[in-house]
GROMACS .gro file of C-alpha atoms in nm:
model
  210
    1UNK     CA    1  -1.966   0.255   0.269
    2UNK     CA    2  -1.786   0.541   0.431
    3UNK     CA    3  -1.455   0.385   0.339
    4UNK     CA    4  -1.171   0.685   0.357
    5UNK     CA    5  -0.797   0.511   0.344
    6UNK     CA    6  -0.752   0.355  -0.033
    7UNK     CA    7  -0.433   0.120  -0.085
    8UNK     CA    8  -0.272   0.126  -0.447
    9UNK     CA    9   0.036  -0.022  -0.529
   10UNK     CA   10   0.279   0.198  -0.725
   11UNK     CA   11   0.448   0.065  -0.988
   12UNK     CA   12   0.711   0.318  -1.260
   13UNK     CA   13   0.637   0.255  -1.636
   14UNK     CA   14   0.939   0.196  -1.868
   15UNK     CA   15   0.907   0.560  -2.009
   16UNK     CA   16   0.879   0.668  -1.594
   17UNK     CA   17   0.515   0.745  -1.539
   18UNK     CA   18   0.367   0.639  -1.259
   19UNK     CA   19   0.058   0.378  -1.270
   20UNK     CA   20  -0.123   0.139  -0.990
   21UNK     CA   21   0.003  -0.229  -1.051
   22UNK     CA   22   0.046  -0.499  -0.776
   23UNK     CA   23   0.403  -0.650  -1.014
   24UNK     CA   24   0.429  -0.632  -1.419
   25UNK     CA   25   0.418  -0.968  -1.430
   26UNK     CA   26   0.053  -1.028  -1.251
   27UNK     CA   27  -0.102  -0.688  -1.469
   28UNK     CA   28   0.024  -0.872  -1.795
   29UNK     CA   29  -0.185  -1.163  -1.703
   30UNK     CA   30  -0.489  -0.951  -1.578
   31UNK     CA   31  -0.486  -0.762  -1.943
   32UNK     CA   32  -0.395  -1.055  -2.157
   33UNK     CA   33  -0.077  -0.880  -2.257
   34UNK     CA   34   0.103  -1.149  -2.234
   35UNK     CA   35  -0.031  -1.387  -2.424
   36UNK     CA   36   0.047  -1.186  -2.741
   37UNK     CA   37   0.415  -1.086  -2.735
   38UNK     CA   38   0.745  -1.227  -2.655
   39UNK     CA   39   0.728  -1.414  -2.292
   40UNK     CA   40   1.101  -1.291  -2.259
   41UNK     CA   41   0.977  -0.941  -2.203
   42UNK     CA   42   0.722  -1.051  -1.970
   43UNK     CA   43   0.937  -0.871  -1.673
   44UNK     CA   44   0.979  -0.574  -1.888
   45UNK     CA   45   0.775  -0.288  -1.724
   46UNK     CA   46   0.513  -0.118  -1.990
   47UNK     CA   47   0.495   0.220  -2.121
   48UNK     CA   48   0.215   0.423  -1.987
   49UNK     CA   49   0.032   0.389  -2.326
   50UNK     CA   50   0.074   0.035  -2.294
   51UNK     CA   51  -0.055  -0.003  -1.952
   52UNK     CA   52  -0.348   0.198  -2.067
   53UNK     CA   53  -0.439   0.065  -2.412
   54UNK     CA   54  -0.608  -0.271  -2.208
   55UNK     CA   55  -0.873  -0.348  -1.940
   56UNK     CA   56  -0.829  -0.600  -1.667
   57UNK     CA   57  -1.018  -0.893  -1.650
   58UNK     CA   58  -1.135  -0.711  -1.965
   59UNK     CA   59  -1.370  -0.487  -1.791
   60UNK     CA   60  -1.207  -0.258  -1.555
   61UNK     CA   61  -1.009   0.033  -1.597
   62UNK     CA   62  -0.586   0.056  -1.538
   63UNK     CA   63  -0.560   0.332  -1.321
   64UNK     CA   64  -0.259   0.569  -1.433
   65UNK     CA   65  -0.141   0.895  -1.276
   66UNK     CA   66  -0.396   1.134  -1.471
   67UNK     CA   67  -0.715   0.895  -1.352
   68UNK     CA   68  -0.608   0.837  -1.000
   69UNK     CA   69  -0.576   1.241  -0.957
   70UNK     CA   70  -0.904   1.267  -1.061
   71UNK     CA   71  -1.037   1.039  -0.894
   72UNK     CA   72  -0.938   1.199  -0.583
   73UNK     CA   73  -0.984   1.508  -0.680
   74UNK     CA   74  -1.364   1.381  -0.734
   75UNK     CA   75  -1.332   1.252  -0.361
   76UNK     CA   76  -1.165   1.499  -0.170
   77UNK     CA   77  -1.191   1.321   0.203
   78UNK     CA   78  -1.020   1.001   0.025
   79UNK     CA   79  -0.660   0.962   0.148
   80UNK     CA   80  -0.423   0.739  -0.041
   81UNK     CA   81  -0.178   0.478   0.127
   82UNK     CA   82   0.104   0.403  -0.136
   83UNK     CA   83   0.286   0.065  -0.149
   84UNK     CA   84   0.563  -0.047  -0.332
   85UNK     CA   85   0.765   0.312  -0.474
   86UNK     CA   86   1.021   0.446  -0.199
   87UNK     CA   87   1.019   0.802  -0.333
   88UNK     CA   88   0.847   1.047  -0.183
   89UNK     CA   89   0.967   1.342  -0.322
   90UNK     CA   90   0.965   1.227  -0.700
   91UNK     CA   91   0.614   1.071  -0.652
   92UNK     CA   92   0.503   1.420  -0.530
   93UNK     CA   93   0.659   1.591  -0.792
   94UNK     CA   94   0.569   1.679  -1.176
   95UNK     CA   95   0.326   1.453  -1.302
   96UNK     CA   96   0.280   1.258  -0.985
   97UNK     CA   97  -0.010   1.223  -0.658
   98UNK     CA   98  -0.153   1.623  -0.691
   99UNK     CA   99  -0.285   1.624  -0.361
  100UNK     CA  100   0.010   1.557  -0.110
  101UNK     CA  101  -0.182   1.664   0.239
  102UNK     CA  102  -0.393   1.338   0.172
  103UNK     CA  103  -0.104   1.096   0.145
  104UNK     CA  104   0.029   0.816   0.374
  105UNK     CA  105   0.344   0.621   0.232
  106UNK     CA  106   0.420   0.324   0.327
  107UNK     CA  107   0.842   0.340   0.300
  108UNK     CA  108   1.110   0.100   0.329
  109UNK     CA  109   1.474   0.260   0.406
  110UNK     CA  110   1.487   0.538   0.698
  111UNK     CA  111   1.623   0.787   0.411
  112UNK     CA  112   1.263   0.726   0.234
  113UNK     CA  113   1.099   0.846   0.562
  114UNK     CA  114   1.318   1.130   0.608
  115UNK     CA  115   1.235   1.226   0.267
  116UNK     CA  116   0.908   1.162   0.317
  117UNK     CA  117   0.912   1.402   0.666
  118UNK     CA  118   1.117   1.702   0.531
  119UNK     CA  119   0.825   1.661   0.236
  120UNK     CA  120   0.532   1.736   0.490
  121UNK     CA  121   0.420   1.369   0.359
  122UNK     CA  122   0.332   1.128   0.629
  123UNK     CA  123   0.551   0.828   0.629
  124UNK     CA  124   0.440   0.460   0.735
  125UNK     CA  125   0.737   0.235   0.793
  126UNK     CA  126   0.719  -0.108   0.714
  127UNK     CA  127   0.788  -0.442   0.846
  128UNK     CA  128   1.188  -0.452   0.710
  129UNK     CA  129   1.233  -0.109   0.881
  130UNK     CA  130   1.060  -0.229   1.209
  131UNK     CA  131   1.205  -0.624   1.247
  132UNK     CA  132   1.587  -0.452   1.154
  133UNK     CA  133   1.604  -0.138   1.400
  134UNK     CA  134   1.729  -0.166   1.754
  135UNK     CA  135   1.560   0.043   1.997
  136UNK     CA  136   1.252   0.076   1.723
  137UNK     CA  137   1.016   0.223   2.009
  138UNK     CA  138   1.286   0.509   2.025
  139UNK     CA  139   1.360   0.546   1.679
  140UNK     CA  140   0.943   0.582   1.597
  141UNK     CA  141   0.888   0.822   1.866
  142UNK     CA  142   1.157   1.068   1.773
  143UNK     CA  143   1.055   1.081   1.421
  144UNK     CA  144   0.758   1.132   1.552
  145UNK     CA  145   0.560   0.825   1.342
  146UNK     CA  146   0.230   0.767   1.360
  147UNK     CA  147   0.190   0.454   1.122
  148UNK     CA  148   0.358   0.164   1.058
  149UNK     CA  149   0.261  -0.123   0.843
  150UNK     CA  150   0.365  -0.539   0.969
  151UNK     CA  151   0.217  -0.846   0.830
  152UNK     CA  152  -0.005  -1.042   1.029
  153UNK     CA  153   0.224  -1.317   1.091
  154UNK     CA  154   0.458  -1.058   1.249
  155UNK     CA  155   0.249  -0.858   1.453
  156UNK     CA  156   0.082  -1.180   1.649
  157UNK     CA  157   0.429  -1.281   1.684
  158UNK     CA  158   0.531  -0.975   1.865
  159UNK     CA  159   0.219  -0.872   2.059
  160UNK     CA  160   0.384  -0.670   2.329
  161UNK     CA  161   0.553  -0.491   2.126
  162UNK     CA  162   0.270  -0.344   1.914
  163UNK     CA  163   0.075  -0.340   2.241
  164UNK     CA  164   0.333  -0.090   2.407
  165UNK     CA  165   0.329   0.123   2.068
  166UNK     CA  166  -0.025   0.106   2.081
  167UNK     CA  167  -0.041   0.287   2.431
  168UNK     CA  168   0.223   0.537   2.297
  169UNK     CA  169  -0.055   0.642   2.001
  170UNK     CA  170   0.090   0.479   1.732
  171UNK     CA  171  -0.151   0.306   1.482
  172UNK     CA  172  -0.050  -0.035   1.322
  173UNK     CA  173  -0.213  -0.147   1.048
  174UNK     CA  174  -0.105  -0.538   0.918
  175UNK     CA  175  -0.131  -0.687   0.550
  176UNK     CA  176  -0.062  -1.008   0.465
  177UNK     CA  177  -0.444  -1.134   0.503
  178UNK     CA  178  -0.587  -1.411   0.355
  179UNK     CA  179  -0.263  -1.577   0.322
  180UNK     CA  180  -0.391  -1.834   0.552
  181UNK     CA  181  -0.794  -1.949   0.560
  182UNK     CA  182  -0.798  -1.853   0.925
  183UNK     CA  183  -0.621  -1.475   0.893
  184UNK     CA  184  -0.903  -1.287   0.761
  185UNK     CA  185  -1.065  -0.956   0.829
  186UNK     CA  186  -1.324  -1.083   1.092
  187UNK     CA  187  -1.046  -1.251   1.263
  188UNK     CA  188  -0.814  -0.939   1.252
  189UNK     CA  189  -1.147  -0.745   1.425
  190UNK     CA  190  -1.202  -0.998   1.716
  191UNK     CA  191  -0.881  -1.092   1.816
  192UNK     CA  192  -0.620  -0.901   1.739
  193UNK     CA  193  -0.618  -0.569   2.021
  194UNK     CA  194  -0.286  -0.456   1.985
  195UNK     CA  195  -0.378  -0.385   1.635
  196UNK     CA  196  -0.517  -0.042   1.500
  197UNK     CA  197  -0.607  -0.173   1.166
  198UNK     CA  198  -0.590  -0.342   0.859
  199UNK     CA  199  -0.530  -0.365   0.490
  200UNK     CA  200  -0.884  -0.515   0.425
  201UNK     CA  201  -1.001  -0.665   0.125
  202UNK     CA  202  -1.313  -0.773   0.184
  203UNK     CA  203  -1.468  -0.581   0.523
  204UNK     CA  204  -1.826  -0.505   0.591
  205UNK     CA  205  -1.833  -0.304   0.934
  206UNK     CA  206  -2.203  -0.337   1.045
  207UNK     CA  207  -2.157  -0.687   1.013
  208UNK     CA  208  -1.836  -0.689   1.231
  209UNK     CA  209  -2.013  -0.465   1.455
  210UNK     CA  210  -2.333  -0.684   1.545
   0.00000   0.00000   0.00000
């Protein structure tokens, strides 16, 4: 479909690998791990073998470090936006993400994003980082930021804002969708022009486009 920004949540195993997982709790539900061991270590993070030794929904793959480097190593104008880890150095390093000039992170303390810049990885504040700074229009363009990352809810509450970083080149793209019946991609695509994109679930663009 000519899709090239992929979203994957980052989650750290208990022995410290890195795997894609939304939280432990939902993936031990998806895999039917739950069901057959203790529910007190339901919050208890797997081991990499464990996250890998099931399928979700009982047909799909878990994606650990090893598959998702080959899988974009198989696509090579794919560019993965991380949620969730706040590490950009360590998820760069030895036996993380192999291919660091196609990377966006989406970050949540302003040492994260200086990490992130000294790294040469591109860093995408989020919401906490933009709601909490004073003077955030100053702080983004002398880090030089290109992305940041609101919810919905926020950015249609704050319009001018996003419009004015809008004219100043910076691209925000808002999550959240689907939370409400109404917030969904088409509506996203037709109303909201302060906007530069979206975390999209569910998107087909010659559709949108007719």
């Amino acid at each position: 479909r000519g899709a090239k920004l992929f979203e994957l949540d980052i989650l750290s195993t208990y022995d410290n690998k890195y795997v894609a997982a939304h939280y432990w709790e939902n993936y031990k539900e998806m895999t039917d791990y739950s069901s057959i061991n203790d529910r007190l270590r339901r919050r208890r993070p797997l081991t990499e073998k464990e996250f890998s030794s099931r399928h979700i929904y009982k047909q799909f793959t878990p994606l650990n470090m090893e598959r998702i480097n080959q899988w974009f190593g198989e696509h090579p104008d794919a560019i993965l936006i991380t949620d969730k880890i706040n590490s950009p150095k360590q998820f760069t390093g030895k036996g993380g993400f192999a291919f660091k000039d196609r990377l966006i992170m989406e970050l949540f303390s302003w040492e994260a994003v200086d990490e992130a810049l000294k790294e040469n990885i591109i860093p995408m504040p989020s919401e906490n980082l933009i709601a909490e700074t004073e003077n955030i229009e100053s702080k983004l363009k002398e880090l030089g930021i290109v992305y940041i990352a609101v919810s919905i809810d926020y950015a249609r509450a704050n319009k001018e804002l996003f419009r004015r970083l809008k004219e100043q080149g910076i691209k925000t793209y808002v999550f959240l969708l689907h939370y409400k019946v109404e917030d969904d991609e088409k509506y996203v695509w037709e109303n909201m022009d302060y906007i530069y994109g979206m975390y999209a679930d569910n998107f087909d663009l010659a559709v949108s486009l007719r």
